[in-house]
Amino acid sequence: MIDLYTAATPNGHKISIALEEMALPYTLHALSLSNGDQKQPWFRAINPNARIPAIVDRDADNFAVFESGAILIYLAEKTGQFLPTDVKGRSRVIQWLMFQMGGVGPMMGQANVFIRYAPEKLPWAIGRYQRECRRLFEVLDAHLATTPFLAGDYSIADMATWPWVRGYTWAELDISGLGHLERWLKEVGERPAVIRGKDLPPSSFGDPKARDAIAKEVREKVLV
């Protein structure tokens, strides 16, 4: 049994999707980020960095794992799924996983901050991160012209990247002309486990009113 400590963010949905894909039994513990649940001492004992997601593997002497990429690798190795064992195949998956961890996630996160959460609009900052997100999307699109999924077969790299890319409208990004990326978004999004995992906990991506309310709450409770 896995305890998943998470919230309705792309990083959190990576792990709920993976757990659904791997058919691992788990208990979901939804944290309120705006209330600071992640900063409580009990959670810092699980993740000293005070960020979601984190897991505790009850079948492995309550072993705690934090950082979404590390969790995905841990779960893939635990189950023997979605991460090849041969050196080259494993490297391909980890390369694209790191592309998301070091590029897509941070750049989209910064775009979201300056568009949605910053107390004042800074056009230079917004433009900088939106342009970099678009560039990363173009890298993905060009690569996906040659392969159905990021590392050939469907893998934890896709599970990590899809929750971020699917929120492109949240960062006010345009994916027009990126047909291969759109194809990949659709195909991954139609997987039954992805359909289940992307709403654990429910996301506000599809509800503009809910998105604006969350942005207001974050500004008032976190940034001010």
PDB file of C-alpha atoms in Angstrom:
ATOM      1  CA  MET A   1       0.000   0.000   0.000  1.00  0.00           C
ATOM      2  CA  ILE A   2       1.234   3.457  -1.007  1.00  0.00           C
ATOM      3  CA  ASP A   3       0.230   6.639   0.810  1.00  0.00           C
ATOM      4  CA  LEU A   4       0.175   9.503  -1.697  1.00  0.00           C
ATOM      5  CA  TYR A   5       0.359  13.042  -0.355  1.00  0.00           C
ATOM      6  CA  THR A   6      -0.647  15.337  -3.159  1.00  0.00           C
ATOM      7  CA  ALA A   7      -2.673  18.267  -4.470  1.00  0.00           C
ATOM      8  CA  ALA A   8      -4.397  19.242  -7.705  1.00  0.00           C
ATOM      9  CA  THR A   9      -1.253  20.346  -9.542  1.00  0.00           C
ATOM     10  CA  PRO A  10       0.568  18.912 -12.563  1.00  0.00           C
ATOM     11  CA  ASN A  11       3.329  17.550 -10.318  1.00  0.00           C
ATOM     12  CA  GLY A  12       0.750  15.867  -8.118  1.00  0.00           C
ATOM     13  CA  HIS A  13      -1.146  14.391 -11.040  1.00  0.00           C
ATOM     14  CA  LYS A  14       2.019  12.767 -12.372  1.00  0.00           C
ATOM     15  CA  ILE A  15       1.950  10.376  -9.449  1.00  0.00           C
ATOM     16  CA  SER A  16      -1.776   9.640  -9.331  1.00  0.00           C
ATOM     17  CA  ILE A  17      -1.591   8.833 -13.050  1.00  0.00           C
ATOM     18  CA  ALA A  18       1.421   6.547 -12.489  1.00  0.00           C
ATOM     19  CA  LEU A  19      -0.239   4.729  -9.613  1.00  0.00           C
ATOM     20  CA  GLU A  20      -3.340   4.166 -11.742  1.00  0.00           C
ATOM     21  CA  GLU A  21      -1.250   2.998 -14.708  1.00  0.00           C
ATOM     22  CA  MET A  22       0.712   0.586 -12.514  1.00  0.00           C
ATOM     23  CA  ALA A  23      -2.411  -0.683 -10.729  1.00  0.00           C
ATOM     24  CA  LEU A  24      -0.791  -0.157  -7.343  1.00  0.00           C
ATOM     25  CA  PRO A  25      -3.118   0.120  -4.354  1.00  0.00           C
ATOM     26  CA  TYR A  26      -2.805   3.509  -2.715  1.00  0.00           C
ATOM     27  CA  THR A  27      -4.475   5.934  -0.365  1.00  0.00           C
ATOM     28  CA  LEU A  28      -4.761   9.523  -1.504  1.00  0.00           C
ATOM     29  CA  HIS A  29      -4.175  12.297   1.009  1.00  0.00           C
ATOM     30  CA  ALA A  30      -5.112  15.655  -0.533  1.00  0.00           C
ATOM     31  CA  LEU A  31      -3.229  18.602   0.981  1.00  0.00           C
ATOM     32  CA  SER A  32      -4.420  22.203   0.926  1.00  0.00           C
ATOM     33  CA  LEU A  33      -1.481  24.209  -0.361  1.00  0.00           C
ATOM     34  CA  SER A  34      -3.175  27.545   0.283  1.00  0.00           C
ATOM     35  CA  ASN A  35      -3.667  26.554   3.938  1.00  0.00           C
ATOM     36  CA  GLY A  36      -0.030  25.496   4.205  1.00  0.00           C
ATOM     37  CA  ASP A  37      -0.595  21.803   4.917  1.00  0.00           C
ATOM     38  CA  GLN A  38       2.683  21.031   3.155  1.00  0.00           C
ATOM     39  CA  LYS A  39       4.582  23.165   5.677  1.00  0.00           C
ATOM     40  CA  GLN A  40       3.362  21.278   8.739  1.00  0.00           C
ATOM     41  CA  PRO A  41       5.991  19.365  10.768  1.00  0.00           C
ATOM     42  CA  TRP A  42       4.339  16.001  10.125  1.00  0.00           C
ATOM     43  CA  PHE A  43       4.675  16.496   6.368  1.00  0.00           C
ATOM     44  CA  ARG A  44       8.208  17.878   6.587  1.00  0.00           C
ATOM     45  CA  ALA A  45       9.125  14.566   8.205  1.00  0.00           C
ATOM     46  CA  ILE A  46       8.117  12.944   4.899  1.00  0.00           C
ATOM     47  CA  ASN A  47       9.509  15.642   2.609  1.00  0.00           C
ATOM     48  CA  PRO A  48      11.982  18.085   4.165  1.00  0.00           C
ATOM     49  CA  ASN A  49      11.453  20.394   1.181  1.00  0.00           C
ATOM     50  CA  ALA A  50       7.772  20.852   2.097  1.00  0.00           C
ATOM     51  CA  ARG A  51       6.455  20.297  -1.419  1.00  0.00           C
ATOM     52  CA  ILE A  52       4.004  17.859  -2.939  1.00  0.00           C
ATOM     53  CA  PRO A  53       3.946  15.157  -4.110  1.00  0.00           C
ATOM     54  CA  ALA A  54       5.433  12.641  -1.729  1.00  0.00           C
ATOM     55  CA  ILE A  55       4.743   8.993  -1.065  1.00  0.00           C
ATOM     56  CA  VAL A  56       5.238   6.563   1.779  1.00  0.00           C
ATOM     57  CA  ASP A  57       5.595   2.914   0.787  1.00  0.00           C
ATOM     58  CA  ARG A  58       4.020   1.029   3.674  1.00  0.00           C
ATOM     59  CA  ASP A  59       5.203  -2.297   2.230  1.00  0.00           C
ATOM     60  CA  ALA A  60       8.835  -1.143   2.388  1.00  0.00           C
ATOM     61  CA  ASP A  61       9.123  -0.252   6.068  1.00  0.00           C
ATOM     62  CA  ASN A  62       7.329   3.065   5.546  1.00  0.00           C
ATOM     63  CA  PHE A  63       9.945   4.270   3.064  1.00  0.00           C
ATOM     64  CA  ALA A  64       9.328   7.896   2.066  1.00  0.00           C
ATOM     65  CA  VAL A  65      10.111   9.276  -1.386  1.00  0.00           C
ATOM     66  CA  PHE A  66       9.840  12.917  -2.448  1.00  0.00           C
ATOM     67  CA  GLU A  67      10.418  14.778  -5.746  1.00  0.00           C
ATOM     68  CA  SER A  68       8.030  13.713  -8.500  1.00  0.00           C
ATOM     69  CA  GLY A  69      10.732  12.405 -10.846  1.00  0.00           C
ATOM     70  CA  ALA A  70      12.287  10.323  -8.104  1.00  0.00           C
ATOM     71  CA  ILE A  71       8.872   8.952  -7.182  1.00  0.00           C
ATOM     72  CA  LEU A  72       8.178   7.934 -10.777  1.00  0.00           C
ATOM     73  CA  ILE A  73      11.500   6.100 -11.030  1.00  0.00           C
ATOM     74  CA  TYR A  74      10.922   4.419  -7.662  1.00  0.00           C
ATOM     75  CA  LEU A  75       7.454   3.202  -8.646  1.00  0.00           C
ATOM     76  CA  ALA A  76       8.614   2.047 -12.085  1.00  0.00           C
ATOM     77  CA  GLU A  77      11.445   0.048 -10.532  1.00  0.00           C
ATOM     78  CA  LYS A  78       9.164  -1.316  -7.823  1.00  0.00           C
ATOM     79  CA  THR A  79       6.668  -2.652 -10.365  1.00  0.00           C
ATOM     80  CA  GLY A  80       8.954  -3.326 -13.328  1.00  0.00           C
ATOM     81  CA  GLN A  81       6.740  -1.168 -15.546  1.00  0.00           C
ATOM     82  CA  PHE A  82       7.170   1.858 -17.843  1.00  0.00           C
ATOM     83  CA  LEU A  83      10.976   2.016 -17.490  1.00  0.00           C
ATOM     84  CA  PRO A  84      13.140  -0.291 -19.619  1.00  0.00           C
ATOM     85  CA  THR A  85      15.898  -2.281 -17.967  1.00  0.00           C
ATOM     86  CA  ASP A  86      18.364  -2.098 -20.862  1.00  0.00           C
ATOM     87  CA  VAL A  87      20.881   0.725 -20.559  1.00  0.00           C
ATOM     88  CA  LYS A  88      19.904   2.650 -23.695  1.00  0.00           C
ATOM     89  CA  GLY A  89      16.160   2.271 -23.240  1.00  0.00           C
ATOM     90  CA  ARG A  90      16.367   3.346 -19.604  1.00  0.00           C
ATOM     91  CA  SER A  91      18.513   6.319 -20.542  1.00  0.00           C
ATOM     92  CA  ARG A  92      16.029   7.486 -23.189  1.00  0.00           C
ATOM     93  CA  VAL A  93      13.198   7.505 -20.662  1.00  0.00           C
ATOM     94  CA  ILE A  94      15.255   9.304 -18.030  1.00  0.00           C
ATOM     95  CA  GLN A  95      16.482  11.882 -20.560  1.00  0.00           C
ATOM     96  CA  TRP A  96      12.907  12.895 -21.410  1.00  0.00           C
ATOM     97  CA  LEU A  97      11.892  12.700 -17.780  1.00  0.00           C
ATOM     98  CA  MET A  98      14.676  15.155 -16.955  1.00  0.00           C
ATOM     99  CA  PHE A  99      13.590  17.339 -19.904  1.00  0.00           C
ATOM    100  CA  GLN A 100      10.272  17.746 -18.138  1.00  0.00           C
ATOM    101  CA  MET A 101      11.783  18.147 -14.668  1.00  0.00           C
ATOM    102  CA  GLY A 102      14.330  20.753 -15.731  1.00  0.00           C
ATOM    103  CA  GLY A 103      12.485  22.444 -18.580  1.00  0.00           C
ATOM    104  CA  VAL A 104       8.766  22.033 -19.179  1.00  0.00           C
ATOM    105  CA  GLY A 105       7.709  22.070 -15.526  1.00  0.00           C
ATOM    106  CA  PRO A 106       9.824  24.985 -14.279  1.00  0.00           C
ATOM    107  CA  MET A 107       9.188  27.168 -17.334  1.00  0.00           C
ATOM    108  CA  MET A 108       5.428  26.595 -17.324  1.00  0.00           C
ATOM    109  CA  GLY A 109       5.429  27.088 -13.569  1.00  0.00           C
ATOM    110  CA  GLN A 110       7.111  30.486 -13.935  1.00  0.00           C
ATOM    111  CA  ALA A 111       4.738  31.453 -16.721  1.00  0.00           C
ATOM    112  CA  ASN A 112       1.805  30.585 -14.460  1.00  0.00           C
ATOM    113  CA  VAL A 113       3.244  32.592 -11.576  1.00  0.00           C
ATOM    114  CA  PHE A 114       3.683  35.771 -13.601  1.00  0.00           C
ATOM    115  CA  ILE A 115       0.367  35.412 -15.449  1.00  0.00           C
ATOM    116  CA  ARG A 116      -1.865  34.251 -12.600  1.00  0.00           C
ATOM    117  CA  TYR A 117      -0.320  34.900  -9.213  1.00  0.00           C
ATOM    118  CA  ALA A 118       1.979  37.926  -9.372  1.00  0.00           C
ATOM    119  CA  PRO A 119       0.509  41.034  -7.729  1.00  0.00           C
ATOM    120  CA  GLU A 120       1.304  43.050 -10.868  1.00  0.00           C
ATOM    121  CA  LYS A 121       1.601  42.168 -14.532  1.00  0.00           C
ATOM    122  CA  LEU A 122       5.187  42.183 -15.800  1.00  0.00           C
ATOM    123  CA  PRO A 123       5.006  41.872 -19.607  1.00  0.00           C
ATOM    124  CA  TRP A 124       8.733  41.201 -20.008  1.00  0.00           C
ATOM    125  CA  ALA A 125       8.653  38.278 -17.551  1.00  0.00           C
ATOM    126  CA  ILE A 126       5.414  36.892 -18.976  1.00  0.00           C
ATOM    127  CA  GLY A 127       6.763  37.067 -22.518  1.00  0.00           C
ATOM    128  CA  ARG A 128      10.081  35.491 -21.569  1.00  0.00           C
ATOM    129  CA  TYR A 129       8.535  32.404 -20.020  1.00  0.00           C
ATOM    130  CA  GLN A 130       5.802  32.038 -22.608  1.00  0.00           C
ATOM    131  CA  ARG A 131       8.398  32.120 -25.392  1.00  0.00           C
ATOM    132  CA  GLU A 132      10.506  29.516 -23.628  1.00  0.00           C
ATOM    133  CA  CYS A 133       7.459  27.294 -23.103  1.00  0.00           C
ATOM    134  CA  ARG A 134       6.616  27.541 -26.776  1.00  0.00           C
ATOM    135  CA  ARG A 135      10.200  26.655 -27.679  1.00  0.00           C
ATOM    136  CA  LEU A 136      10.035  23.572 -25.452  1.00  0.00           C
ATOM    137  CA  PHE A 137       6.717  22.590 -27.014  1.00  0.00           C
ATOM    138  CA  GLU A 138       8.340  22.851 -30.442  1.00  0.00           C
ATOM    139  CA  VAL A 139      11.130  20.534 -29.266  1.00  0.00           C
ATOM    140  CA  LEU A 140       8.499  18.037 -28.140  1.00  0.00           C
ATOM    141  CA  ASP A 141       6.547  18.383 -31.374  1.00  0.00           C
ATOM    142  CA  ALA A 142       9.607  17.771 -33.548  1.00  0.00           C
ATOM    143  CA  HIS A 143      10.566  14.743 -31.499  1.00  0.00           C
ATOM    144  CA  LEU A 144       7.035  13.324 -31.512  1.00  0.00           C
ATOM    145  CA  ALA A 145       7.086  13.466 -35.307  1.00  0.00           C
ATOM    146  CA  THR A 146       9.489  10.504 -35.105  1.00  0.00           C
ATOM    147  CA  THR A 147       8.017   8.453 -32.250  1.00  0.00           C
ATOM    148  CA  PRO A 148       4.565   7.728 -30.793  1.00  0.00           C
ATOM    149  CA  PHE A 149       5.641   8.551 -27.246  1.00  0.00           C
ATOM    150  CA  LEU A 150       8.563  10.443 -25.774  1.00  0.00           C
ATOM    151  CA  ALA A 151      10.906   7.486 -25.365  1.00  0.00           C
ATOM    152  CA  GLY A 152       9.407   5.182 -27.975  1.00  0.00           C
ATOM    153  CA  ASP A 153       7.036   3.148 -25.860  1.00  0.00           C
ATOM    154  CA  TYR A 154       4.728   4.803 -23.341  1.00  0.00           C
ATOM    155  CA  SER A 155       6.694   5.454 -20.157  1.00  0.00           C
ATOM    156  CA  ILE A 156       7.024   7.490 -16.985  1.00  0.00           C
ATOM    157  CA  ALA A 157       8.413  10.293 -19.179  1.00  0.00           C
ATOM    158  CA  ASP A 158       4.971  10.671 -20.767  1.00  0.00           C
ATOM    159  CA  MET A 159       3.279  10.483 -17.356  1.00  0.00           C
ATOM    160  CA  ALA A 160       5.508  13.302 -16.129  1.00  0.00           C
ATOM    161  CA  THR A 161       5.117  15.583 -19.132  1.00  0.00           C
ATOM    162  CA  TRP A 162       1.458  15.209 -20.055  1.00  0.00           C
ATOM    163  CA  PRO A 163      -0.036  16.822 -16.898  1.00  0.00           C
ATOM    164  CA  TRP A 164       2.016  19.949 -17.561  1.00  0.00           C
ATOM    165  CA  VAL A 165       1.479  20.256 -21.310  1.00  0.00           C
ATOM    166  CA  ARG A 166      -2.263  19.696 -21.059  1.00  0.00           C
ATOM    167  CA  GLY A 167      -2.480  22.898 -18.992  1.00  0.00           C
ATOM    168  CA  TYR A 168      -1.157  25.077 -21.812  1.00  0.00           C
ATOM    169  CA  THR A 169      -4.264  27.310 -21.759  1.00  0.00           C
ATOM    170  CA  TRP A 170      -3.711  27.971 -18.032  1.00  0.00           C
ATOM    171  CA  ALA A 171      -0.378  29.554 -18.998  1.00  0.00           C
ATOM    172  CA  GLU A 172      -2.071  31.275 -21.969  1.00  0.00           C
ATOM    173  CA  LEU A 173       0.085  29.346 -24.427  1.00  0.00           C
ATOM    174  CA  ASP A 174      -0.649  28.608 -28.070  1.00  0.00           C
ATOM    175  CA  ILE A 175      -0.001  25.138 -29.517  1.00  0.00           C
ATOM    176  CA  SER A 176      -1.313  25.888 -33.008  1.00  0.00           C
ATOM    177  CA  GLY A 177       0.824  24.282 -35.694  1.00  0.00           C
ATOM    178  CA  LEU A 178       2.134  21.629 -33.306  1.00  0.00           C
ATOM    179  CA  GLY A 179       0.163  18.719 -34.700  1.00  0.00           C
ATOM    180  CA  HIS A 180       2.369  15.959 -33.339  1.00  0.00           C
ATOM    181  CA  LEU A 181       2.152  17.412 -29.850  1.00  0.00           C
ATOM    182  CA  GLU A 182      -1.624  17.672 -30.166  1.00  0.00           C
ATOM    183  CA  ARG A 183      -1.798  14.047 -31.302  1.00  0.00           C
ATOM    184  CA  TRP A 184       0.264  12.936 -28.305  1.00  0.00           C
ATOM    185  CA  LEU A 185      -1.826  15.010 -25.888  1.00  0.00           C
ATOM    186  CA  LYS A 186      -4.985  13.375 -27.203  1.00  0.00           C
ATOM    187  CA  GLU A 187      -3.661   9.812 -27.208  1.00  0.00           C
ATOM    188  CA  VAL A 188      -2.195   9.992 -23.722  1.00  0.00           C
ATOM    189  CA  GLY A 189      -5.287  11.767 -22.433  1.00  0.00           C
ATOM    190  CA  GLU A 190      -7.538   8.980 -23.666  1.00  0.00           C
ATOM    191  CA  ARG A 191      -5.790   6.285 -21.641  1.00  0.00           C
ATOM    192  CA  PRO A 192      -8.206   5.018 -18.934  1.00  0.00           C
ATOM    193  CA  ALA A 193      -5.597   5.304 -16.179  1.00  0.00           C
ATOM    194  CA  VAL A 194      -4.791   8.878 -17.225  1.00  0.00           C
ATOM    195  CA  ILE A 195      -8.482   9.779 -17.239  1.00  0.00           C
ATOM    196  CA  ARG A 196      -8.740   8.499 -13.663  1.00  0.00           C
ATOM    197  CA  GLY A 197      -5.456   9.880 -12.384  1.00  0.00           C
ATOM    198  CA  LYS A 198      -5.756  13.397 -13.782  1.00  0.00           C
ATOM    199  CA  ASP A 199      -8.684  14.111 -11.457  1.00  0.00           C
ATOM    200  CA  LEU A 200      -7.127  12.803  -8.251  1.00  0.00           C
ATOM    201  CA  PRO A 201      -7.522  15.345  -6.734  1.00  0.00           C
ATOM    202  CA  PRO A 202      -9.766  17.192  -9.245  1.00  0.00           C
ATOM    203  CA  SER A 203      -8.046  19.843 -11.342  1.00  0.00           C
ATOM    204  CA  SER A 204      -9.420  23.301 -12.048  1.00  0.00           C
ATOM    205  CA  PHE A 205      -7.885  23.476 -15.543  1.00  0.00           C
ATOM    206  CA  GLY A 206     -11.256  23.132 -17.249  1.00  0.00           C
ATOM    207  CA  ASP A 207     -13.112  25.645 -15.061  1.00  0.00           C
ATOM    208  CA  PRO A 208     -12.109  29.305 -15.623  1.00  0.00           C
ATOM    209  CA  LYS A 209     -14.058  30.532 -12.576  1.00  0.00           C
ATOM    210  CA  ALA A 210     -12.383  27.966 -10.335  1.00  0.00           C
ATOM    211  CA  ARG A 211      -8.966  28.847 -11.785  1.00  0.00           C
ATOM    212  CA  ASP A 212      -9.473  32.540 -11.047  1.00  0.00           C
ATOM    213  CA  ALA A 213     -10.676  31.797  -7.526  1.00  0.00           C
ATOM    214  CA  ILE A 214      -7.596  29.666  -6.856  1.00  0.00           C
ATOM    215  CA  ALA A 215      -5.317  32.394  -8.225  1.00  0.00           C
ATOM    216  CA  LYS A 216      -6.965  34.973  -5.953  1.00  0.00           C
ATOM    217  CA  GLU A 217      -6.685  32.663  -2.947  1.00  0.00           C
ATOM    218  CA  VAL A 218      -2.998  31.986  -3.609  1.00  0.00           C
ATOM    219  CA  ARG A 219      -2.213  35.691  -3.955  1.00  0.00           C
ATOM    220  CA  GLU A 220      -4.035  36.560  -0.748  1.00  0.00           C
ATOM    221  CA  LYS A 221      -2.802  33.713   1.431  1.00  0.00           C
ATOM    222  CA  VAL A 222       0.650  32.977   0.069  1.00  0.00           C
ATOM    223  CA  LEU A 223       2.171  35.928  -1.761  1.00  0.00           C
ATOM    224  CA  VAL A 224       0.803  38.892   0.164  1.00  0.00           C
TER     225      VAL A 224
END
